Amino acid sequence: MNYLLKCGLALVLFTGLAACSAQEEKPKTSAEDVRLTAEDQVYVGFVLDTLKDERWYKDKELFEEAAESKGAHVKTLAANGNDDVQLKQAELLIEEGVDVLVVVPHDAAFSAAIVDMAHKAGVKVISYDRLITNSEVDYYISFDNVKVGELQASEVVKQASNGNFAYIGGAESDNNAVLFRQGAMNVLKPLIDKGSVKLIHDQYTDGWDPITAEQNMKTALAKNGNNVDAVIAANDGTAGGVINSLSSVGLAGRIPVSGQDAELEGVRRVVKGTQTMTVYKPITLLAEQAADMAVKVGSGEDVAADQSVHNGKIDVPSLLLEPVAVTKENVRDTVIKDGYLTEKDVYQ
């Protein structure tokens, strides 16, 4: 669609939300450094579940920067956990004339409606970080989320190879949370089967809410007389809630607790010793790869994907990146070395 027409329609539909700006054509210096003209500039809609969490602000900024460096125009909208709002945002972006939608779904199954709606308008959809299930979504880019769960459980088991374990998961509506648990159980099940580990609590956390995770952990403690030897928490937010609960009974720092996302507070807890590990998923790489994919797809190019993930309906062409376990011993060699966090922030 003509970019100027897109801008005009965008101003009608999103007055005050964003302004479109045409970019001047730049010299084509090489085949790898081609900038699109305003006339055929790729228009990317980035639909986020939420901006309430620190992690997603980073994704937003990195993705926008990477896509715009390739000559694309990006509009980002966040639904803050509301499925109906996310669906409406996708609808409005499609009506504006986006060439491709990149979606971080709030609810993996509900978001299939976004894919159906986009395809009816001839717009392809990339599922970013979280897989949209039971749909014909065009591409999926994320990390190996089963491996994330395996890393979480493996690091915890290094600290406590037997005893009473609790699993505090993420939101069951998020397919990643299901995959994290699957990976953790790949490690724990052999130990459970031989009787060295007893899974005394196994619960997902609605909305990934740390307060809910704290209450879930209080339940686990109460029903087991505070006799808990290890906790696998699905991300740093839930880990924070778990650790608050453990603090109330004097167990914080005395038993291993996993996390994920390498959020600043999570990494600080790892350094302090109240959290055993977190999982670093280099989102700079994720955002850059996703931006490259979006620009190619929006330009009508096919994207080669050497992996696929079944989403309940089809095998989705996928690009899966490698996650990294972060412990007190390798903080400087991972998140700080990469510039993801600064030494000053972590060791303040």
mmCIF file with all atom_site columns, C-alpha atoms in Angstrom, residues 60-196:
data_model
loop_
_atom_site.group_PDB
_atom_site.id
_atom_site.type_symbol
_atom_site.label_atom_id
_atom_site.label_alt_id
_atom_site.label_comp_id
_atom_site.label_asym_id
_atom_site.label_entity_id
_atom_site.label_seq_id
_atom_site.pdbx_PDB_ins_code
_atom_site.Cartn_x
_atom_site.Cartn_y
_atom_site.Cartn_z
_atom_site.occupancy
_atom_site.B_iso_or_equiv
_atom_site.pdbx_formal_charge
_atom_site.auth_seq_id
_atom_site.auth_comp_id
_atom_site.auth_asym_id
_atom_site.auth_atom_id
_atom_site.pdbx_PDB_model_num
ATOM 1   C CA . LYS A 1 60  ? 10.037  -2.768  22.060 1.00 0.00 ? 60  LYS A CA 1
ATOM 2   C CA . GLU A 1 61  ? 13.020  -0.447  21.854 1.00 0.00 ? 61  GLU A CA 1
ATOM 3   C CA . LEU A 1 62  ? 15.362  -3.010  20.301 1.00 0.00 ? 62  LEU A CA 1
ATOM 4   C CA . PHE A 1 63  ? 12.847  -4.236  17.742 1.00 0.00 ? 63  PHE A CA 1
ATOM 5   C CA . GLU A 1 64  ? 11.861  -0.737  16.653 1.00 0.00 ? 64  GLU A CA 1
ATOM 6   C CA . GLU A 1 65  ? 15.490  0.335   16.331 1.00 0.00 ? 65  GLU A CA 1
ATOM 7   C CA . ALA A 1 66  ? 16.447  -2.746  14.331 1.00 0.00 ? 66  ALA A CA 1
ATOM 8   C CA . ALA A 1 67  ? 13.460  -2.556  11.950 1.00 0.00 ? 67  ALA A CA 1
ATOM 9   C CA . GLU A 1 68  ? 13.824  1.175   11.387 1.00 0.00 ? 68  GLU A CA 1
ATOM 10  C CA . SER A 1 69  ? 17.529  0.742   10.643 1.00 0.00 ? 69  SER A CA 1
ATOM 11  C CA . LYS A 1 70  ? 16.433  -1.486  7.767  1.00 0.00 ? 70  LYS A CA 1
ATOM 12  C CA . GLY A 1 71  ? 14.167  1.237   6.423  1.00 0.00 ? 71  GLY A CA 1
ATOM 13  C CA . ALA A 1 72  ? 10.880  0.018   7.876  1.00 0.00 ? 72  ALA A CA 1
ATOM 14  C CA . HIS A 1 73  ? 8.261   2.056   9.711  1.00 0.00 ? 73  HIS A CA 1
ATOM 15  C CA . VAL A 1 74  ? 7.075   0.485   12.996 1.00 0.00 ? 74  VAL A CA 1
ATOM 16  C CA . LYS A 1 75  ? 4.047   1.165   15.134 1.00 0.00 ? 75  LYS A CA 1
ATOM 17  C CA . THR A 1 76  ? 3.928   -0.601  18.496 1.00 0.00 ? 76  THR A CA 1
ATOM 18  C CA . LEU A 1 77  ? 0.760   -1.085  20.520 1.00 0.00 ? 77  LEU A CA 1
ATOM 19  C CA . ALA A 1 78  ? 0.431   -2.870  23.880 1.00 0.00 ? 78  ALA A CA 1
ATOM 20  C CA . ALA A 1 79  ? -2.776  -4.366  25.283 1.00 0.00 ? 79  ALA A CA 1
ATOM 21  C CA . ASN A 1 80  ? -1.527  -4.734  28.882 1.00 0.00 ? 80  ASN A CA 1
ATOM 22  C CA . GLY A 1 81  ? -2.969  -8.200  29.275 1.00 0.00 ? 81  GLY A CA 1
ATOM 23  C CA . ASN A 1 82  ? -6.391  -7.607  27.720 1.00 0.00 ? 82  ASN A CA 1
ATOM 24  C CA . ASP A 1 83  ? -7.243  -10.069 24.927 1.00 0.00 ? 83  ASP A CA 1
ATOM 25  C CA . ASP A 1 84  ? -10.068 -8.006  23.475 1.00 0.00 ? 84  ASP A CA 1
ATOM 26  C CA . VAL A 1 85  ? -7.891  -4.900  23.363 1.00 0.00 ? 85  VAL A CA 1
ATOM 27  C CA . GLN A 1 86  ? -5.101  -6.828  21.669 1.00 0.00 ? 86  GLN A CA 1
ATOM 28  C CA . LEU A 1 87  ? -7.499  -8.132  19.033 1.00 0.00 ? 87  LEU A CA 1
ATOM 29  C CA . LYS A 1 88  ? -8.821  -4.625  18.395 1.00 0.00 ? 88  LYS A CA 1
ATOM 30  C CA . GLN A 1 89  ? -5.321  -3.203  18.142 1.00 0.00 ? 89  GLN A CA 1
ATOM 31  C CA . ALA A 1 90  ? -4.408  -5.808  15.555 1.00 0.00 ? 90  ALA A CA 1
ATOM 32  C CA . GLU A 1 91  ? -7.609  -5.024  13.647 1.00 0.00 ? 91  GLU A CA 1
ATOM 33  C CA . LEU A 1 92  ? -6.834  -1.303  13.559 1.00 0.00 ? 92  LEU A CA 1
ATOM 34  C CA . LEU A 1 93  ? -3.272  -1.887  12.380 1.00 0.00 ? 93  LEU A CA 1
ATOM 35  C CA . ILE A 1 94  ? -4.553  -4.145  9.604  1.00 0.00 ? 94  ILE A CA 1
ATOM 36  C CA . GLU A 1 95  ? -7.029  -1.460  8.589  1.00 0.00 ? 95  GLU A CA 1
ATOM 37  C CA . GLU A 1 96  ? -4.156  1.035   8.513  1.00 0.00 ? 96  GLU A CA 1
ATOM 38  C CA . GLY A 1 97  ? -2.465  -1.151  5.945  1.00 0.00 ? 97  GLY A CA 1
ATOM 39  C CA . VAL A 1 98  ? 0.447   -2.798  7.744  1.00 0.00 ? 98  VAL A CA 1
ATOM 40  C CA . ASP A 1 99  ? 2.460   -5.130  5.562  1.00 0.00 ? 99  ASP A CA 1
ATOM 41  C CA . VAL A 1 100 ? 3.158   -7.580  8.385  1.00 0.00 ? 100 VAL A CA 1
ATOM 42  C CA . LEU A 1 101 ? 2.075   -8.098  11.991 1.00 0.00 ? 101 LEU A CA 1
ATOM 43  C CA . VAL A 1 102 ? 4.526   -9.167  14.686 1.00 0.00 ? 102 VAL A CA 1
ATOM 44  C CA . VAL A 1 103 ? 2.551   -10.403 17.687 1.00 0.00 ? 103 VAL A CA 1
ATOM 45  C CA . VAL A 1 104 ? 3.448   -11.199 21.283 1.00 0.00 ? 104 VAL A CA 1
ATOM 46  C CA . PRO A 1 105 ? 0.183   -12.919 22.269 1.00 0.00 ? 105 PRO A CA 1
ATOM 47  C CA . HIS A 1 106 ? -1.360  -12.545 25.687 1.00 0.00 ? 106 HIS A CA 1
ATOM 48  C CA . ASP A 1 107 ? -3.425  -15.704 25.277 1.00 0.00 ? 107 ASP A CA 1
ATOM 49  C CA . ALA A 1 108 ? -1.879  -18.228 22.894 1.00 0.00 ? 108 ALA A CA 1
ATOM 50  C CA . ALA A 1 109 ? -5.200  -19.742 21.795 1.00 0.00 ? 109 ALA A CA 1
ATOM 51  C CA . PHE A 1 110 ? -7.295  -16.571 21.724 1.00 0.00 ? 110 PHE A CA 1
ATOM 52  C CA . SER A 1 111 ? -4.724  -14.895 19.472 1.00 0.00 ? 111 SER A CA 1
ATOM 53  C CA . ALA A 1 112 ? -5.523  -17.354 16.684 1.00 0.00 ? 112 ALA A CA 1
ATOM 54  C CA . ALA A 1 113 ? -8.301  -14.872 15.852 1.00 0.00 ? 113 ALA A CA 1
ATOM 55  C CA . ILE A 1 114 ? -5.621  -12.282 15.047 1.00 0.00 ? 114 ILE A CA 1
ATOM 56  C CA . VAL A 1 115 ? -4.020  -14.661 12.557 1.00 0.00 ? 115 VAL A CA 1
ATOM 57  C CA . ASP A 1 116 ? -7.348  -15.446 10.879 1.00 0.00 ? 116 ASP A CA 1
ATOM 58  C CA . MET A 1 117 ? -8.221  -11.762 10.617 1.00 0.00 ? 117 MET A CA 1
ATOM 59  C CA . ALA A 1 118 ? -4.809  -10.834 9.237  1.00 0.00 ? 118 ALA A CA 1
ATOM 60  C CA . HIS A 1 119 ? -4.837  -13.587 6.629  1.00 0.00 ? 119 HIS A CA 1
ATOM 61  C CA . LYS A 1 120 ? -8.243  -12.475 5.367  1.00 0.00 ? 120 LYS A CA 1
ATOM 62  C CA . ALA A 1 121 ? -6.615  -9.104  4.692  1.00 0.00 ? 121 ALA A CA 1
ATOM 63  C CA . GLY A 1 122 ? -3.563  -10.663 3.052  1.00 0.00 ? 122 GLY A CA 1
ATOM 64  C CA . VAL A 1 123 ? -1.260  -9.812  5.978  1.00 0.00 ? 123 VAL A CA 1
ATOM 65  C CA . LYS A 1 124 ? 1.209   -12.359 7.311  1.00 0.00 ? 124 LYS A CA 1
ATOM 66  C CA . VAL A 1 125 ? 1.814   -12.825 11.033 1.00 0.00 ? 125 VAL A CA 1
ATOM 67  C CA . ILE A 1 126 ? 5.033   -13.506 12.932 1.00 0.00 ? 126 ILE A CA 1
ATOM 68  C CA . SER A 1 127 ? 4.605   -14.913 16.437 1.00 0.00 ? 127 SER A CA 1
ATOM 69  C CA . TYR A 1 128 ? 7.271   -13.226 18.584 1.00 0.00 ? 128 TYR A CA 1
ATOM 70  C CA . ASP A 1 129 ? 8.730   -15.051 21.601 1.00 0.00 ? 129 ASP A CA 1
ATOM 71  C CA . ARG A 1 130 ? 5.376   -16.706 22.419 1.00 0.00 ? 130 ARG A CA 1
ATOM 72  C CA . LEU A 1 131 ? 3.729   -19.124 20.023 1.00 0.00 ? 131 LEU A CA 1
ATOM 73  C CA . ILE A 1 132 ? 0.186   -18.488 18.812 1.00 0.00 ? 132 ILE A CA 1
ATOM 74  C CA . THR A 1 133 ? -1.491  -21.893 18.996 1.00 0.00 ? 133 THR A CA 1
ATOM 75  C CA . ASN A 1 134 ? -4.194  -23.598 16.917 1.00 0.00 ? 134 ASN A CA 1
ATOM 76  C CA . SER A 1 135 ? -3.667  -21.263 13.997 1.00 0.00 ? 135 SER A CA 1
ATOM 77  C CA . GLU A 1 136 ? -1.899  -21.031 10.661 1.00 0.00 ? 136 GLU A CA 1
ATOM 78  C CA . VAL A 1 137 ? 0.536   -18.400 11.907 1.00 0.00 ? 137 VAL A CA 1
ATOM 79  C CA . ASP A 1 138 ? 3.226   -17.841 9.285  1.00 0.00 ? 138 ASP A CA 1
ATOM 80  C CA . TYR A 1 139 ? 6.409   -17.773 11.371 1.00 0.00 ? 139 TYR A CA 1
ATOM 81  C CA . TYR A 1 140 ? 7.561   -18.188 14.956 1.00 0.00 ? 140 TYR A CA 1
ATOM 82  C CA . ILE A 1 141 ? 10.721  -16.700 16.430 1.00 0.00 ? 141 ILE A CA 1
ATOM 83  C CA . SER A 1 142 ? 11.741  -17.329 20.012 1.00 0.00 ? 142 SER A CA 1
ATOM 84  C CA . PHE A 1 143 ? 14.178  -19.169 22.216 1.00 0.00 ? 143 PHE A CA 1
ATOM 85  C CA . ASP A 1 144 ? 14.214  -22.892 22.862 1.00 0.00 ? 144 ASP A CA 1
ATOM 86  C CA . ASN A 1 145 ? 11.721  -22.640 25.706 1.00 0.00 ? 145 ASN A CA 1
ATOM 87  C CA . VAL A 1 146 ? 11.828  -26.323 26.632 1.00 0.00 ? 146 VAL A CA 1
ATOM 88  C CA . LYS A 1 147 ? 15.551  -25.836 27.179 1.00 0.00 ? 147 LYS A CA 1
ATOM 89  C CA . VAL A 1 148 ? 14.785  -22.805 29.380 1.00 0.00 ? 148 VAL A CA 1
ATOM 90  C CA . GLY A 1 149 ? 12.865  -25.101 31.726 1.00 0.00 ? 149 GLY A CA 1
ATOM 91  C CA . GLU A 1 150 ? 15.632  -27.695 31.605 1.00 0.00 ? 150 GLU A CA 1
ATOM 92  C CA . LEU A 1 151 ? 18.210  -25.059 32.573 1.00 0.00 ? 151 LEU A CA 1
ATOM 93  C CA . GLN A 1 152 ? 16.038  -23.885 35.462 1.00 0.00 ? 152 GLN A CA 1
ATOM 94  C CA . ALA A 1 153 ? 15.582  -27.355 36.913 1.00 0.00 ? 153 ALA A CA 1
ATOM 95  C CA . SER A 1 154 ? 19.181  -28.411 36.288 1.00 0.00 ? 154 SER A CA 1
ATOM 96  C CA . GLU A 1 155 ? 20.639  -25.472 38.210 1.00 0.00 ? 155 GLU A CA 1
ATOM 97  C CA . VAL A 1 156 ? 18.249  -26.048 41.104 1.00 0.00 ? 156 VAL A CA 1
ATOM 98  C CA . VAL A 1 157 ? 19.058  -29.768 41.203 1.00 0.00 ? 157 VAL A CA 1
ATOM 99  C CA . LYS A 1 158 ? 22.766  -28.923 41.452 1.00 0.00 ? 158 LYS A CA 1
ATOM 100 C CA . GLN A 1 159 ? 21.932  -27.288 44.782 1.00 0.00 ? 159 GLN A CA 1
ATOM 101 C CA . ALA A 1 160 ? 19.292  -29.767 46.007 1.00 0.00 ? 160 ALA A CA 1
ATOM 102 C CA . SER A 1 161 ? 19.164  -33.190 44.396 1.00 0.00 ? 161 SER A CA 1
ATOM 103 C CA . ASN A 1 162 ? 16.493  -34.550 46.728 1.00 0.00 ? 162 ASN A CA 1
ATOM 104 C CA . GLY A 1 163 ? 13.642  -33.477 48.978 1.00 0.00 ? 163 GLY A CA 1
ATOM 105 C CA . ASN A 1 164 ? 10.395  -31.576 48.601 1.00 0.00 ? 164 ASN A CA 1
ATOM 106 C CA . PHE A 1 165 ? 10.175  -29.455 45.444 1.00 0.00 ? 165 PHE A CA 1
ATOM 107 C CA . ALA A 1 166 ? 7.594   -26.834 44.487 1.00 0.00 ? 166 ALA A CA 1
ATOM 108 C CA . TYR A 1 167 ? 6.892   -25.691 40.942 1.00 0.00 ? 167 TYR A CA 1
ATOM 109 C CA . ILE A 1 168 ? 5.515   -22.142 40.560 1.00 0.00 ? 168 ILE A CA 1
ATOM 110 C CA . GLY A 1 169 ? 4.759   -21.715 36.876 1.00 0.00 ? 169 GLY A CA 1
ATOM 111 C CA . GLY A 1 170 ? 3.763   -18.834 34.661 1.00 0.00 ? 170 GLY A CA 1
ATOM 112 C CA . ALA A 1 171 ? 0.390   -18.160 33.087 1.00 0.00 ? 171 ALA A CA 1
ATOM 113 C CA . GLU A 1 172 ? -1.090  -21.332 31.630 1.00 0.00 ? 172 GLU A CA 1
ATOM 114 C CA . SER A 1 173 ? -2.605  -19.236 28.816 1.00 0.00 ? 173 SER A CA 1
ATOM 115 C CA . ASP A 1 174 ? 0.966   -18.489 27.660 1.00 0.00 ? 174 ASP A CA 1
ATOM 116 C CA . ASN A 1 175 ? 2.343   -21.397 25.641 1.00 0.00 ? 175 ASN A CA 1
ATOM 117 C CA . ASN A 1 176 ? 5.850   -20.549 26.835 1.00 0.00 ? 176 ASN A CA 1
ATOM 118 C CA . ALA A 1 177 ? 4.813   -21.300 30.417 1.00 0.00 ? 177 ALA A CA 1
ATOM 119 C CA . VAL A 1 178 ? 3.695   -24.751 29.308 1.00 0.00 ? 178 VAL A CA 1
ATOM 120 C CA . LEU A 1 179 ? 7.025   -25.312 27.547 1.00 0.00 ? 179 LEU A CA 1
ATOM 121 C CA . PHE A 1 180 ? 9.033   -24.117 30.567 1.00 0.00 ? 180 PHE A CA 1
ATOM 122 C CA . ARG A 1 181 ? 7.225   -26.634 32.741 1.00 0.00 ? 181 ARG A CA 1
ATOM 123 C CA . GLN A 1 182 ? 7.760   -29.374 30.157 1.00 0.00 ? 182 GLN A CA 1
ATOM 124 C CA . GLY A 1 183 ? 11.504  -28.707 30.199 1.00 0.00 ? 183 GLY A CA 1
ATOM 125 C CA . ALA A 1 184 ? 11.653  -28.655 33.991 1.00 0.00 ? 184 ALA A CA 1
ATOM 126 C CA . MET A 1 185 ? 9.808   -31.962 34.189 1.00 0.00 ? 185 MET A CA 1
ATOM 127 C CA . ASN A 1 186 ? 12.260  -33.490 31.700 1.00 0.00 ? 186 ASN A CA 1
ATOM 128 C CA . VAL A 1 187 ? 14.855  -33.025 34.441 1.00 0.00 ? 187 VAL A CA 1
ATOM 129 C CA . LEU A 1 188 ? 12.695  -33.706 37.491 1.00 0.00 ? 188 LEU A CA 1
ATOM 130 C CA . LYS A 1 189 ? 10.668  -36.719 36.376 1.00 0.00 ? 189 LYS A CA 1
ATOM 131 C CA . PRO A 1 190 ? 13.537  -39.263 36.619 1.00 0.00 ? 190 PRO A CA 1
ATOM 132 C CA . LEU A 1 191 ? 14.228  -37.990 40.151 1.00 0.00 ? 191 LEU A CA 1
ATOM 133 C CA . ILE A 1 192 ? 10.542  -38.130 41.045 1.00 0.00 ? 192 ILE A CA 1
ATOM 134 C CA . ASP A 1 193 ? 10.253  -41.644 39.619 1.00 0.00 ? 193 ASP A CA 1
ATOM 135 C CA . LYS A 1 194 ? 13.107  -42.972 41.762 1.00 0.00 ? 194 LYS A CA 1
ATOM 136 C CA . GLY A 1 195 ? 11.744  -41.250 44.848 1.00 0.00 ? 195 GLY A CA 1
ATOM 137 C CA . SER A 1 196 ? 14.530  -38.780 45.559 1.00 0.00 ? 196 SER A CA 1
#
